[in-house]
Coordinates of C-alpha atoms in Angstrom, one line a residue:
M1 CA 0.0 0.0 0.0
V2 CA 1.1 3.6 -0.6
N3 CA 0.6 6.6 1.7
L4 CA 0.1 10.1 0.1
T5 CA -1.6 13.4 0.7
I6 CA -4.0 15.0 -1.8
D7 CA -5.2 18.5 -0.9
D8 CA -4.1 18.0 2.7
K9 CA -6.1 14.7 2.9
K10 CA -4.0 11.7 3.9
L11 CA -4.8 8.7 1.8
T12 CA -3.7 5.0 1.6
V13 CA -4.1 3.4 -1.8
E14 CA -2.9 0.3 -3.6
E15 CA 0.5 0.4 -5.2
G16 CA 0.3 1.2 -8.9
T17 CA -2.8 3.4 -8.5
T18 CA -2.7 6.7 -10.5
I19 CA -3.2 10.0 -8.8
L20 CA -6.5 10.5 -10.6
N21 CA -7.9 7.1 -9.4
A22 CA -6.6 7.7 -5.9
A23 CA -8.5 11.0 -5.8
L24 CA -11.7 9.6 -7.4
Q25 CA -11.7 6.7 -5.0
N26 CA -11.6 9.1 -2.1
G27 CA -14.2 11.6 -3.3
I28 CA -11.7 14.2 -4.6
D29 CA -12.9 15.5 -8.0
I30 CA -10.1 16.0 -10.6
P31 CA -11.5 17.1 -14.0
H32 CA -10.7 14.7 -16.8
L33 CA -11.9 14.4 -20.5
C34 CA -9.6 11.9 -22.3
Y35 CA -9.4 9.6 -19.4
H36 CA -12.0 6.8 -19.2
P37 CA -11.7 4.0 -16.5
N38 CA -12.2 1.2 -19.2
L39 CA -9.8 2.6 -21.8
K40 CA -6.0 2.7 -22.1
I41 CA -4.6 6.0 -20.7
R42 CA -3.4 8.6 -23.2
G43 CA -3.0 11.8 -21.3
T44 CA -3.8 14.1 -24.2
C45 CA -6.4 16.5 -22.9
R46 CA -4.3 17.9 -20.0
I47 CA -7.3 19.0 -18.0
C48 CA -6.2 16.8 -15.1
L49 CA -3.0 18.6 -14.4
V50 CA -2.0 18.6 -10.8
E51 CA 0.9 20.0 -8.7
I52 CA 3.2 17.6 -7.0
E53 CA 5.6 19.0 -4.4
G54 CA 9.2 18.5 -5.4
M55 CA 8.3 18.4 -9.1
R56 CA 9.1 21.4 -11.4
K57 CA 6.3 20.9 -13.9
L58 CA 2.6 20.2 -13.5
E59 CA 1.8 16.5 -14.1
T60 CA -1.2 14.7 -15.5
A61 CA -3.1 12.9 -12.7
C62 CA -4.5 10.3 -15.1
S63 CA -1.1 8.9 -16.0
T64 CA 1.1 9.6 -12.9
I65 CA 1.5 6.7 -10.5
V66 CA 1.4 7.5 -6.7
K67 CA 4.5 7.2 -4.6
D68 CA 4.9 6.8 -0.9
G69 CA 4.9 10.3 0.8
M70 CA 3.8 12.1 -2.3
E71 CA 2.0 15.5 -1.7
V72 CA -0.5 16.5 -4.4
H73 CA -2.4 19.8 -4.9
T74 CA -5.3 19.7 -7.2
R75 CA -6.7 23.2 -6.6
S76 CA -3.8 25.5 -6.3
E77 CA -3.7 28.8 -8.2
R78 CA -1.1 27.3 -10.6
V79 CA -3.3 24.3 -11.3
E80 CA -6.4 26.4 -11.8
K81 CA -4.6 28.8 -14.1
A82 CA -3.4 25.8 -16.2
R83 CA -6.9 24.3 -16.4
R84 CA -8.3 27.7 -17.5
G85 CA -5.8 27.7 -20.3
V86 CA -6.6 24.1 -21.4
I87 CA -10.3 24.9 -21.5
E88 CA -9.7 28.1 -23.5
F89 CA -7.5 26.1 -25.9
L90 CA -10.2 23.3 -26.3
L91 CA -12.9 26.0 -27.0
I92 CA -10.9 27.7 -29.7
N93 CA -12.7 25.7 -32.3
H94 CA -15.6 24.3 -30.3
P95 CA -18.9 26.2 -31.0
L96 CA -20.5 27.7 -27.9
N97 CA -23.9 26.5 -28.8
C98 CA -24.9 24.5 -25.8
P99 CA -28.5 25.6 -25.8
V100 CA -29.1 23.9 -29.2
C101 CA -26.5 21.1 -28.9
D102 CA -28.0 17.6 -28.5
Q103 CA -25.3 16.7 -25.9
A104 CA -26.2 19.5 -23.6
G105 CA -26.8 18.3 -20.1
D106 CA -24.7 15.2 -20.8
C107 CA -21.4 16.9 -21.8
D108 CA -18.3 16.9 -19.7
L109 CA -16.8 19.9 -21.6
Q110 CA -19.9 21.9 -20.9
R111 CA -19.5 21.2 -17.2
Y112 CA -15.9 22.1 -17.1
S113 CA -16.4 25.2 -19.2
R114 CA -18.7 26.5 -16.5
R115 CA -16.0 26.0 -14.0
Y116 CA -12.9 27.1 -15.9
G117 CA -14.1 28.9 -19.0
R118 CA -13.7 32.6 -19.8
E119 CA -16.8 34.9 -20.4
H120 CA -15.4 35.9 -23.8
S121 CA -13.1 34.2 -26.2
R122 CA -9.8 35.9 -27.0
Y123 CA -9.6 33.9 -30.3
G124 CA -10.3 36.2 -33.2
E125 CA -9.8 33.9 -36.1
D126 CA -12.6 31.9 -37.8
K127 CA -13.4 28.6 -36.2
R128 CA -13.0 25.3 -38.1
D129 CA -16.2 24.4 -39.9
F130 CA -16.7 20.8 -40.8
P131 CA -20.1 19.4 -42.2
K132 CA -21.9 16.9 -40.2
H133 CA -21.2 13.4 -41.5
D134 CA -23.2 10.3 -41.5
I135 CA -20.5 7.7 -40.9
G136 CA -22.8 4.8 -41.4
G137 CA -24.4 2.4 -39.0
G138 CA -26.1 4.3 -36.3
L139 CA -23.8 7.4 -35.9
I140 CA -23.5 11.0 -36.9
R141 CA -20.1 12.6 -36.6
N142 CA -19.7 16.3 -35.9
M143 CA -16.0 17.2 -36.1
N144 CA -16.7 20.8 -35.0
L145 CA -17.4 19.4 -31.5
C146 CA -14.5 16.9 -31.3
I147 CA -11.8 17.6 -28.8
A148 CA -9.5 14.8 -30.1
C149 CA -9.6 12.9 -26.8
T150 CA -9.4 9.6 -28.9
R151 CA -11.8 7.8 -26.6
C152 CA -13.8 6.5 -29.5
V153 CA -10.7 5.4 -31.3
R154 CA -9.4 3.6 -28.3
F155 CA -12.7 1.9 -27.8
A156 CA -12.7 0.5 -31.4
R157 CA -9.0 -0.5 -31.4
D158 CA -8.5 -1.7 -27.8
I159 CA -11.8 -3.0 -26.7
L160 CA -13.3 -4.3 -30.0
G161 CA -9.9 -5.1 -31.6
I162 CA -11.1 -3.6 -34.8
E163 CA -8.8 -1.3 -36.8
E164 CA -11.4 0.7 -38.7
Y165 CA -11.4 4.1 -37.0
G166 CA -8.5 6.5 -36.3
I167 CA -6.9 10.0 -36.2
F168 CA -6.1 11.7 -39.5
F169 CA -3.9 14.7 -40.1
R170 CA -2.4 16.9 -37.4
G171 CA -2.9 20.3 -35.6
N172 CA -5.8 22.4 -36.8
D173 CA -6.6 19.8 -39.4
Q174 CA -6.9 16.8 -37.1
Q175 CA -9.9 14.6 -37.6
V176 CA -11.3 11.2 -36.6
G177 CA -12.5 9.1 -39.4
I178 CA -12.8 5.7 -41.0
Y179 CA -9.8 4.1 -42.6
Q180 CA -10.1 3.9 -46.4
G181 CA -13.4 5.9 -46.1
G182 CA -16.6 3.9 -46.3
E183 CA -18.9 3.4 -43.3
L184 CA -18.4 2.3 -39.8
K185 CA -19.3 -1.4 -39.5
N186 CA -18.6 -2.5 -35.9
A187 CA -21.6 -3.8 -34.0
M188 CA -21.0 -1.8 -30.8
Q189 CA -21.3 1.8 -32.2
G190 CA -23.5 2.9 -29.4
C191 CA -20.6 2.5 -27.0
M192 CA -18.6 4.9 -29.1
V193 CA -21.3 7.5 -28.3
D194 CA -21.3 6.5 -24.7
V195 CA -17.5 7.2 -24.3
C196 CA -17.6 10.5 -26.2
P197 CA -17.3 13.3 -23.5
V198 CA -18.8 15.8 -26.0
G199 CA -21.3 15.7 -28.8
A200 CA -19.0 14.8 -31.6
L201 CA -20.6 11.3 -32.0
T202 CA -24.3 11.0 -31.6
S203 CA -26.8 8.2 -32.1
K204 CA -29.2 8.6 -35.1
D205 CA -31.8 6.8 -33.1
F206 CA -31.7 9.2 -30.1
R207 CA -30.4 12.6 -31.4
F208 CA -32.7 15.5 -30.8
K209 CA -35.5 13.3 -29.5
K210 CA -35.3 14.4 -25.9
R211 CA -33.2 16.3 -23.4
V212 CA -31.5 13.9 -21.1
W213 CA -32.5 15.7 -17.9
F214 CA -36.1 14.8 -18.7
L215 CA -35.4 11.1 -18.8
D216 CA -35.9 8.7 -15.9
P217 CA -33.4 5.8 -16.2
K218 CA -35.1 2.5 -14.9
P219 CA -32.7 -0.3 -14.1
S220 CA -33.4 -3.4 -16.3
V221 CA -31.9 -6.4 -18.1
C222 CA -31.6 -6.8 -21.9
Q223 CA -34.0 -9.4 -23.3
R224 CA -32.2 -9.9 -26.6
C225 CA -30.0 -13.0 -25.6
A226 CA -28.8 -15.1 -22.8
T227 CA -26.0 -12.8 -21.8
G228 CA -28.5 -10.6 -19.9
C229 CA -26.7 -7.3 -20.1
N230 CA -27.6 -4.8 -17.4
T231 CA -29.4 -1.8 -18.8
F232 CA -31.3 1.5 -18.1
I233 CA -34.5 1.9 -19.9
E234 CA -34.8 5.6 -20.2
V235 CA -38.4 6.9 -20.1
E236 CA -40.5 10.0 -19.9
D237 CA -44.3 10.0 -19.6
N238 CA -44.4 6.2 -20.0
V239 CA -42.6 6.4 -23.3
I240 CA -39.2 4.7 -23.9
Y241 CA -36.6 7.0 -25.6
R242 CA -33.5 4.9 -25.4
I243 CA -31.7 1.9 -23.7
S244 CA -28.3 2.5 -22.3
P245 CA -25.8 0.1 -20.6
R246 CA -25.8 -0.2 -16.7
E247 CA -22.5 -1.2 -15.1
N248 CA -22.2 -4.8 -13.9
Q249 CA -18.6 -6.1 -13.8
D250 CA -19.9 -9.7 -13.7
V251 CA -22.1 -9.4 -16.8
N252 CA -21.4 -6.7 -19.2
D253 CA -18.9 -4.3 -17.5
I254 CA -20.2 -1.0 -18.8
W255 CA -20.9 -2.0 -22.5
M256 CA -23.8 -3.3 -24.5
C257 CA -24.3 -4.1 -28.2
D258 CA -26.3 -2.2 -30.7
I259 CA -28.8 -5.0 -31.1
G260 CA -29.7 -4.8 -27.4
R261 CA -30.0 -1.0 -27.6
M262 CA -32.7 -1.2 -30.3
T263 CA -34.9 -3.9 -28.7
Y264 CA -37.3 -1.3 -27.5
H265 CA -38.4 -0.8 -31.2
D266 CA -39.8 -4.3 -31.3
M267 CA -43.3 -2.9 -31.0
D268 CA -43.0 -0.1 -33.5
D269 CA -44.8 -1.7 -36.4
V270 CA -46.9 -4.4 -34.8
E271 CA -50.5 -4.4 -33.5
P272 CA -50.5 -4.6 -29.7
V273 CA -52.8 -7.0 -27.9
T274 CA -54.7 -5.2 -25.1
F275 CA -57.8 -7.3 -24.7
P276 CA -58.7 -11.1 -25.1
M277 CA -59.9 -12.1 -28.6
M278 CA -61.5 -15.1 -30.2
K279 CA -61.5 -16.0 -33.9
S280 CA -64.8 -16.3 -35.7
G281 CA -64.2 -17.2 -39.4
D282 CA -61.1 -15.1 -40.4
Q283 CA -61.9 -12.3 -37.9
F284 CA -61.1 -11.8 -34.3
F285 CA -63.6 -10.3 -31.9
E286 CA -63.2 -9.0 -28.4
L287 CA -64.4 -11.0 -25.4
S288 CA -64.2 -10.6 -21.7
W289 CA -61.4 -12.0 -19.6
E290 CA -63.8 -14.5 -17.9
R291 CA -65.2 -15.7 -21.2
A292 CA -61.7 -16.1 -22.7
L293 CA -60.3 -18.0 -19.8
E294 CA -63.5 -20.2 -19.6
E295 CA -63.1 -21.1 -23.3
L296 CA -59.3 -21.9 -22.9
A297 CA -60.0 -23.9 -19.6
S298 CA -62.7 -25.9 -21.4
E299 CA -60.4 -26.9 -24.1
I300 CA -57.5 -27.8 -21.7
R301 CA -60.0 -29.9 -19.6
E302 CA -61.4 -31.7 -22.6
R303 CA -58.2 -32.4 -24.5
G304 CA -55.9 -32.6 -21.4
E305 CA -57.7 -35.6 -19.9
K306 CA -56.5 -37.7 -22.9
G307 CA -53.1 -36.2 -22.9
G308 CA -54.0 -34.2 -26.0
F309 CA -53.0 -30.7 -24.8
A310 CA -49.5 -29.1 -24.9
L311 CA -48.0 -26.0 -23.3
V312 CA -45.2 -24.4 -25.3
I313 CA -43.2 -21.7 -23.5
G314 CA -41.4 -19.0 -25.4
T315 CA -38.1 -17.5 -24.9
G316 CA -39.1 -14.2 -23.3
A317 CA -41.0 -15.6 -20.2
S318 CA -39.7 -14.7 -16.8
V319 CA -39.2 -17.4 -14.1
E320 CA -42.4 -16.2 -12.5
D321 CA -44.3 -16.5 -15.8
M322 CA -43.1 -20.1 -16.3
A323 CA -43.8 -21.1 -12.7
S324 CA -47.3 -19.7 -12.9
A325 CA -47.9 -21.6 -16.3
L326 CA -46.6 -24.8 -14.7
L327 CA -48.9 -24.4 -11.7
A328 CA -51.9 -23.9 -13.8
A329 CA -50.9 -26.9 -15.9
D330 CA -50.6 -29.2 -12.9
G331 CA -52.7 -32.2 -13.3
N332 CA -54.2 -30.9 -16.6
I333 CA -51.2 -31.0 -19.0
G334 CA -48.7 -33.8 -18.7
E335 CA -45.1 -33.0 -18.1
E336 CA -44.1 -34.6 -21.3
R337 CA -46.4 -32.1 -23.1
I338 CA -44.7 -29.1 -21.6
T339 CA -41.7 -27.6 -23.5
F340 CA -39.4 -24.6 -23.5
V341 CA -38.4 -23.3 -26.9
T342 CA -34.6 -22.8 -27.2
R343 CA -33.6 -20.3 -29.8
V344 CA -30.0 -20.7 -31.0
E345 CA -28.8 -18.3 -33.8
D346 CA -25.6 -18.1 -35.9
I347 CA -23.7 -15.2 -34.5
T348 CA -20.6 -15.5 -36.6
K349 CA -21.2 -12.2 -38.4
E350 CA -21.9 -10.3 -35.1
K351 CA -18.7 -11.7 -33.5
A352 CA -16.6 -10.7 -36.5
A353 CA -18.1 -7.2 -36.1
G354 CA -16.7 -6.9 -32.5
N355 CA -19.8 -7.9 -30.6
F356 CA -18.2 -9.6 -27.7
L357 CA -21.3 -9.7 -25.6
I358 CA -23.8 -11.5 -27.8
S359 CA -24.7 -15.1 -27.0
E360 CA -25.7 -17.6 -29.6
D361 CA -28.7 -18.5 -27.2
F362 CA -31.2 -15.9 -28.1
S363 CA -33.4 -17.0 -25.2
P364 CA -32.9 -14.6 -22.2
N365 CA -34.1 -17.3 -19.7
T366 CA -32.9 -20.7 -20.8
A367 CA -31.3 -21.1 -17.4
G368 CA -34.6 -20.0 -15.7
A369 CA -36.5 -22.8 -17.5
K370 CA -33.9 -25.3 -16.6
K371 CA -34.2 -24.3 -12.9
L372 CA -38.0 -25.0 -13.1
G373 CA -37.3 -28.4 -14.8
I374 CA -38.6 -27.3 -18.1
S375 CA -36.6 -28.6 -21.1
D376 CA -36.7 -28.5 -24.8
K377 CA -39.2 -31.2 -25.9
V378 CA -40.3 -29.7 -29.2
K379 CA -39.5 -32.9 -31.0
K380 CA -41.9 -34.9 -28.8
I381 CA -44.6 -32.3 -29.2
E382 CA -44.0 -32.4 -33.0
D383 CA -44.4 -36.3 -32.9
G384 CA -47.5 -35.9 -30.8
I385 CA -49.1 -33.6 -33.4
N386 CA -48.1 -35.8 -36.3
S387 CA -49.6 -38.9 -34.5
K388 CA -52.7 -36.8 -33.8
D389 CA -52.3 -37.4 -30.0
I390 CA -51.9 -33.6 -29.4
T391 CA -54.9 -31.7 -30.7
G392 CA -54.6 -28.5 -28.6
I393 CA -51.6 -26.1 -27.8
L394 CA -51.3 -23.1 -25.5
F395 CA -48.4 -20.8 -26.5
L396 CA -46.8 -18.5 -24.0
G397 CA -45.0 -15.7 -25.9
C398 CA -44.9 -14.5 -29.5
E399 CA -41.2 -15.1 -29.9
I400 CA -42.2 -18.7 -30.8
F401 CA -43.9 -17.5 -33.9
E402 CA -41.1 -15.0 -34.9
A403 CA -38.6 -17.9 -34.7
G404 CA -40.7 -19.8 -37.3
L405 CA -41.6 -22.7 -35.1
P406 CA -45.2 -23.1 -36.2
D407 CA -44.1 -24.5 -39.5
A408 CA -42.0 -27.1 -37.8
L409 CA -45.0 -28.1 -35.5
D410 CA -47.5 -28.0 -38.4
L411 CA -50.3 -26.2 -36.6
K412 CA -52.6 -27.1 -39.4
K413 CA -52.9 -30.5 -37.8
V414 CA -53.8 -28.9 -34.4
K415 CA -57.5 -28.3 -33.8
F416 CA -57.2 -25.7 -31.1
T417 CA -54.5 -23.1 -30.6
A418 CA -54.3 -20.3 -28.0
V419 CA -51.6 -17.7 -27.6
I420 CA -50.7 -15.5 -24.7
T421 CA -48.9 -12.6 -26.3
D422 CA -48.2 -8.8 -26.4
R423 CA -48.6 -8.5 -30.2
L424 CA -50.9 -9.7 -33.0
T425 CA -48.6 -10.9 -35.8
T426 CA -49.7 -12.3 -39.1
E427 CA -48.7 -15.8 -38.0
I428 CA -50.7 -15.6 -34.8
K429 CA -53.7 -14.3 -36.7
K430 CA -53.4 -17.3 -39.0
S431 CA -52.9 -19.9 -36.3
A432 CA -54.7 -18.9 -33.1
E433 CA -58.3 -19.4 -32.1
I434 CA -57.9 -17.4 -28.8
V435 CA -55.5 -14.6 -28.1
I436 CA -54.9 -13.5 -24.5
P437 CA -52.9 -10.2 -23.8
A438 CA -49.5 -10.3 -22.0
P439 CA -47.5 -7.4 -20.8
H440 CA -44.6 -6.3 -23.0
W441 CA -41.2 -7.1 -21.4
S442 CA -40.6 -3.5 -20.6
R443 CA -43.9 -3.4 -18.7
K444 CA -43.5 -6.3 -16.4
S445 CA -41.4 -7.4 -13.4
G446 CA -39.8 -10.8 -13.2
T447 CA -36.7 -12.9 -12.7
F448 CA -34.2 -13.9 -15.4
I449 CA -31.2 -16.2 -15.2
N450 CA -28.4 -15.5 -17.7
S451 CA -26.0 -17.9 -19.3
K452 CA -23.5 -17.6 -16.4
G453 CA -26.2 -18.6 -14.0
I454 CA -26.6 -15.1 -12.5
L455 CA -30.1 -14.5 -11.2
Q456 CA -31.3 -11.0 -12.2
R457 CA -34.5 -9.2 -11.2
I458 CA -36.2 -6.6 -13.4
E459 CA -38.9 -4.2 -12.6
A460 CA -41.4 -2.7 -15.0
A461 CA -40.0 0.4 -16.6
V462 CA -43.3 1.7 -18.0
K463 CA -46.9 1.1 -16.8
P464 CA -48.9 -1.8 -18.4
Q465 CA -51.4 -0.9 -21.1
M466 CA -55.0 -0.5 -20.0
G467 CA -56.7 -4.0 -19.9
V468 CA -53.3 -6.0 -19.6
I469 CA -52.8 -7.8 -16.4
P470 CA -49.8 -9.7 -14.9
L471 CA -49.4 -13.2 -16.1
T472 CA -49.3 -14.7 -12.6
K473 CA -52.9 -13.4 -12.2
V474 CA -53.9 -14.7 -15.6
F475 CA -52.6 -18.2 -14.8
A476 CA -54.2 -18.1 -11.3
D477 CA -57.6 -17.3 -12.9
L478 CA -57.0 -20.0 -15.6
A479 CA -56.2 -22.6 -13.0
A480 CA -59.4 -21.7 -11.2
A481 CA -61.4 -21.9 -14.4
I482 CA -60.0 -25.3 -15.2
D483 CA -60.9 -26.5 -11.7
K484 CA -64.2 -24.7 -11.8
T485 CA -63.5 -22.9 -8.5
S486 CA -62.8 -19.4 -7.4
A487 CA -59.2 -18.2 -7.6
D488 CA -57.2 -18.3 -4.4
Y489 CA -54.6 -15.7 -5.3
D490 CA -52.7 -15.8 -2.0
S491 CA -52.1 -19.5 -2.1
F492 CA -51.3 -19.4 -5.9
Y493 CA -48.7 -16.5 -5.4
K494 CA -47.1 -18.3 -2.5
E495 CA -46.7 -21.5 -4.5
V496 CA -45.2 -19.5 -7.4
E497 CA -42.7 -17.8 -5.1
K498 CA -41.8 -21.2 -3.7
R499 CA -41.1 -22.6 -7.1
V500 CA -39.1 -19.5 -8.1
G501 CA -37.0 -19.8 -5.0

């Protein structure tokens, strides 16, 4: 361990720690722009300069390792003067347009300019003027805002291991750009926006949609694959505006892939299901919850007695959803007729594009299904349909249809199909006799277990739509309808909690 003093505060830190990290670990703020805790140190911006007793020059706190007995001053007049000079230099070409800049409120340079900036610029020459550039994928580059900190370049090169983005020219002509022109192709471009301390790189999906100070970040977990990246779903007035990564060193560090960021668009072009429906001819008509569950319960009773009813659970179900479905199925649907659908995809292309987080298992809760003893028995269900033993199926989740499973199961041979889903797709319209609404993944709470076996709890980020109720209550009511009794919610929920563990 090393003993040192920063601003008259005596500290003890691990050997090899930088002055900047020693200060930050002990609540002492030292401004920094090019430094990022997850990137290699460059020491280019010079805003973290500090004064060290016994050393003639000011030193960068981000790249100077602490020594025993070292005395550091982070707020001396000499340091403050140097920082004012650095900010003045950085603002020579940077436009002072914070009120109309998309990064305002989320910009480190804006924050430090308030502290160290001059009221008037002494620079009388014309500022650089680059056109905004669509660099492909999901990003817009604005070189007028760039301070050449190289965080985006270091992320692409050092974290992704992809040499496609770098620094061109020198001095006043310095720019960041793509080698050999063309478009940016890596699969983690959103992270380049995250590490940018100014607004030089912005996301096409989010830019100028909403000021960041209006957004309420709700902790959640990505539903795109079995990695289970920790996220914030950022909302205002029950509307999702973006998904950003949340730090978890055991799962995703501070990163997430672009596929995960865009998952909230999955309802953009689909018809939501907000009330129970039954098919008559080619058309669906609305019916009450009681009638819908009675119709479904009647089919399960009639076909289940002969082992002719199956339960197919989709990839997006929480552990609570699955436990509730199993409880409702107890004694009515045989264990050999209950399956979880595993969805494995070819991720060769994503891996080549630097997506080091994506899992080939596109089911966010395969481990949760295993915990409850549900395995992939799709082949057995398929055999049962072909032999005409299975004549009715309840699907939990629309992902099953998106994966193309109905063709494999040949639902034309099934006499009754019901789907519990948040959306009415063309395939569901074609196949289902009864459709029951389910909350969208962003509108429900539940437990998911990722591919490492880490149990993660999510809470609803936005309120459920009118008429949509939690699936634990749906299955409690269904179980009661099958048994022709009144629902005992307390007992049902306690049993679900017991199974979830």
